[in-house]
Coordinates of C-alpha atoms in Angstrom, one line a residue:
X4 CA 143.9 35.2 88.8
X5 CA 141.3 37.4 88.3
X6 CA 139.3 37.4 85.2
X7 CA 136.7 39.5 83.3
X8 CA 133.9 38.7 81.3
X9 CA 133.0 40.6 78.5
X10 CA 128.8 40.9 78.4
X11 CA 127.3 42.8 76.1
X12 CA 123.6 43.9 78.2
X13 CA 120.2 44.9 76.0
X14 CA 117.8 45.9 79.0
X15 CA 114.0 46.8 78.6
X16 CA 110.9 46.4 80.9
X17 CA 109.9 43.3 78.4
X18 CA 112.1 40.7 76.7
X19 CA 110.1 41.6 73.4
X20 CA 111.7 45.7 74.2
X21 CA 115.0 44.5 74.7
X22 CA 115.0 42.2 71.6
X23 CA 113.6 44.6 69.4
X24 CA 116.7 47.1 71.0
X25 CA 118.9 44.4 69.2
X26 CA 116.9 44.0 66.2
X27 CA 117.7 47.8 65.4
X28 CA 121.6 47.7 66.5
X29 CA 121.8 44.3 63.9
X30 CA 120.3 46.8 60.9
X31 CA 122.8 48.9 61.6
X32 CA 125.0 46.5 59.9
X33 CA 125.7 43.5 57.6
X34 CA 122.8 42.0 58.1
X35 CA 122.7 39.5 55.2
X36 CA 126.5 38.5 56.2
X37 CA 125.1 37.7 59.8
X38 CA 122.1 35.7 58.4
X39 CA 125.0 33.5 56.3
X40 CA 127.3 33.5 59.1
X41 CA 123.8 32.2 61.2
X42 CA 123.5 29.7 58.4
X43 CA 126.7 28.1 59.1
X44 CA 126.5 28.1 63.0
X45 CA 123.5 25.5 62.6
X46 CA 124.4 24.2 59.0
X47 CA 121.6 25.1 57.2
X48 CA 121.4 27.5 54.0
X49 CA 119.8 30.8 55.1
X50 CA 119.1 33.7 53.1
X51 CA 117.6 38.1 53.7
X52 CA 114.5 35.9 52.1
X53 CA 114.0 33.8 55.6
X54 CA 114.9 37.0 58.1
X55 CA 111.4 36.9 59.7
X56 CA 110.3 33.3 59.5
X57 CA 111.7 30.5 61.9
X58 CA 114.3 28.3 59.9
X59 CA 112.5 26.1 58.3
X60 CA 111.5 23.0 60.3
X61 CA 112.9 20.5 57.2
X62 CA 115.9 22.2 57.8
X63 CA 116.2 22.1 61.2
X64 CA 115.8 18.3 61.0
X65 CA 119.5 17.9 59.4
X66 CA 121.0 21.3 61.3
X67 CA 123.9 20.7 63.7
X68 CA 126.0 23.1 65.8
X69 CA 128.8 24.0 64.3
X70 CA 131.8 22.1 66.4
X71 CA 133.9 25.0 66.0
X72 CA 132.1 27.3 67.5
X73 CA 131.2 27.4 71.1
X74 CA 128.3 30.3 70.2
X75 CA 126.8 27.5 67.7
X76 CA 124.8 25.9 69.9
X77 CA 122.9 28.8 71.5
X78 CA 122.2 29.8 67.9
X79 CA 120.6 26.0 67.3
X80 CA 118.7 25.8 70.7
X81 CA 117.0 29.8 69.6
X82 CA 116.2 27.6 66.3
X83 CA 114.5 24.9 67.6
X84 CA 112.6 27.4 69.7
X85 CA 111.2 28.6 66.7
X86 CA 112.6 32.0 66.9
X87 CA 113.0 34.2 64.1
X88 CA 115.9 33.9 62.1
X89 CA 115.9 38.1 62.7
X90 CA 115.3 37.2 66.6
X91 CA 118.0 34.2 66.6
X92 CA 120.8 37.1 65.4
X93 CA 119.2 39.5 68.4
X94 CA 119.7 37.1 70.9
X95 CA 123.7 37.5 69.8
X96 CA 124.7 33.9 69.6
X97 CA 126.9 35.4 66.4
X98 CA 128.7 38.5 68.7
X99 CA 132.0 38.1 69.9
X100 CA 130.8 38.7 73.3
X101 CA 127.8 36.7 74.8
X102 CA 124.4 39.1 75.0
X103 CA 122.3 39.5 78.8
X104 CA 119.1 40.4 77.2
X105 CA 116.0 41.0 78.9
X106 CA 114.1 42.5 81.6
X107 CA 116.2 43.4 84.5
X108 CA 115.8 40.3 86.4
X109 CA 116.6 38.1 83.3
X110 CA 119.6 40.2 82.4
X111 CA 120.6 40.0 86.5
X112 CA 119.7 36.3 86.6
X113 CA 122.2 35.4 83.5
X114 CA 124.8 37.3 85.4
X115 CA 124.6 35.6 89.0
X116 CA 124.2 32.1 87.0
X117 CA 127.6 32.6 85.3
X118 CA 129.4 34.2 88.5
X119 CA 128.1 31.4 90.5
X120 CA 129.3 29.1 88.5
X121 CA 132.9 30.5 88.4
X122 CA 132.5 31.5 84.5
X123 CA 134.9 34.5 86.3
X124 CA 135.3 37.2 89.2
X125 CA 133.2 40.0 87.3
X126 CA 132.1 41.5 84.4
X127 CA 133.2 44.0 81.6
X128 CA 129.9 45.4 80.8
X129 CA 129.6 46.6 77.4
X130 CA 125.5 47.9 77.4
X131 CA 124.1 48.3 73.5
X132 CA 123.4 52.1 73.5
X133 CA 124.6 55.1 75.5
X134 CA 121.0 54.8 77.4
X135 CA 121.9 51.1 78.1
X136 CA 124.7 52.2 81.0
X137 CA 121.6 54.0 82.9
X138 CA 119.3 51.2 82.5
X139 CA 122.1 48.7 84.1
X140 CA 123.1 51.0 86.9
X141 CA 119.5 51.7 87.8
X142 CA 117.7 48.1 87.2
X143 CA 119.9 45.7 87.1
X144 CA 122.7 46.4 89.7
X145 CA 120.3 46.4 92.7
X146 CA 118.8 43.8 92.1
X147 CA 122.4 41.8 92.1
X148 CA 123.0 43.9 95.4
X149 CA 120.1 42.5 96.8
X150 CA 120.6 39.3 96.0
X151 CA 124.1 39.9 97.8
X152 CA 126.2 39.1 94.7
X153 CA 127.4 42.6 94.0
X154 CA 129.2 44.8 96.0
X155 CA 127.4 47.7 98.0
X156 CA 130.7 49.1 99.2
X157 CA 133.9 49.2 97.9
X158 CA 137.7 47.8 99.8
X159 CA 139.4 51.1 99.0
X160 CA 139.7 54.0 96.5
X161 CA 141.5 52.1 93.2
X162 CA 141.1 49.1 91.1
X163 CA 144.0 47.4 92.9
X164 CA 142.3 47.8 96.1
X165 CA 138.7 46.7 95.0
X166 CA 140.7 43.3 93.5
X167 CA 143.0 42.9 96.1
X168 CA 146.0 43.3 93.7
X169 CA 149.2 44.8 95.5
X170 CA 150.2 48.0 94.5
X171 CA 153.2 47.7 92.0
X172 CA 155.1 50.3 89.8
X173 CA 156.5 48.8 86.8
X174 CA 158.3 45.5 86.6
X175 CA 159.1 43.5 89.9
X176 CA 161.9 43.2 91.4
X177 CA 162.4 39.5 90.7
X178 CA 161.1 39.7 86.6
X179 CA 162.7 37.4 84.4
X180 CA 163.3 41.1 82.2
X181 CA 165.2 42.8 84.6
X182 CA 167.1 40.0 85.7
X183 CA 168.8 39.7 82.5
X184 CA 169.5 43.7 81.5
X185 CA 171.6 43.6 85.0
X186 CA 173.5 40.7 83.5
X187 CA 176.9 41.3 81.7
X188 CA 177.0 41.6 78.4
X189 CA 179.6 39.9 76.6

């Protein structure tokens, strides 16, 4: 089975660029709702009033990572850091999809570390401006070329091919759906 992770990529010649790339994508919307939904991850009450101040270190003493939520304890390591509670959101341990952010080693790093660890066979790449796709392509992709764990050819000329899928039209032959519409009805 092949499978795809979704990554969403911030890319910059600094860590500092590329978090400050996030910092401006995270004002584009509910910013308070991310700082409460933050809150819960660790289990601490945070409010717009603590957005540029590391969580508190009383708090941090009692937070926890939220058992329910696998991105929880990304969000309480960032904590402990002593990262901005603005910063903590940048780093995206509250998006759907995890967040490569970082010069273009760091981004390429994250991505051989989770394909080496068979996290999955590739990567949906989902960069966080139109200008993002460039920076990937350009900086990031050669450096996984280099390091030999991304192709520098392709198989053939489709999707199929590149995967190793066999071609197929529609339902096969032997599909538990077709086998019953050619069965009598009674």
């Amino acid at each position: 089975m092949t499978v795809f992770n979704g990554i969403v990529t911030s890319v910059a010649s600094t860590e500092r660029e590329a978090l400050q790339r996030r910092r401006e994508l995270d004002e584009l919307g509910d910013l308070p709702s991310k700082v409460a939904y933050l809150g819960t991850q660790i289990g601490v009450p945070l409010s717009m009033d603590d957005l540029d101040k590391p969580v508190h270190e009383e708090l941090l003493r009692d937070a926890r990572a939220h058992p329910g939520d696998p991105r929880a304890p990304l969000a309480l390591r960032l904590a402990k850091e002593g990262w901005t509670v603005r910063d903590i959101i940048a780093h995206g341990p509250i998006q759907y999809h995890p967040v490569a952010l970082g010069t273009p080693e760091q981004v390429a790093d994250m991505l051989q570390h989770w394909f080496e660890a068979g996290i999955g066979n590739g990567f949906t790449i989902s960069p966080d401006a139109a200008d993002g796709v460039a920076d990937f392509v350009d900086h990031v992709v050669p450096i996984l070329q280099k390091r030999g764990v991304f192709r520098t050819e392709y198989e053939g000329t489709t999707l199929r091919d590149h995967l190793g899928i066999p071609h197929q039209n529609g339902l096969a032959a032997n599909h538990p759906a077709l086998r019953s519409a050619k069965e009598p009805q009674a």
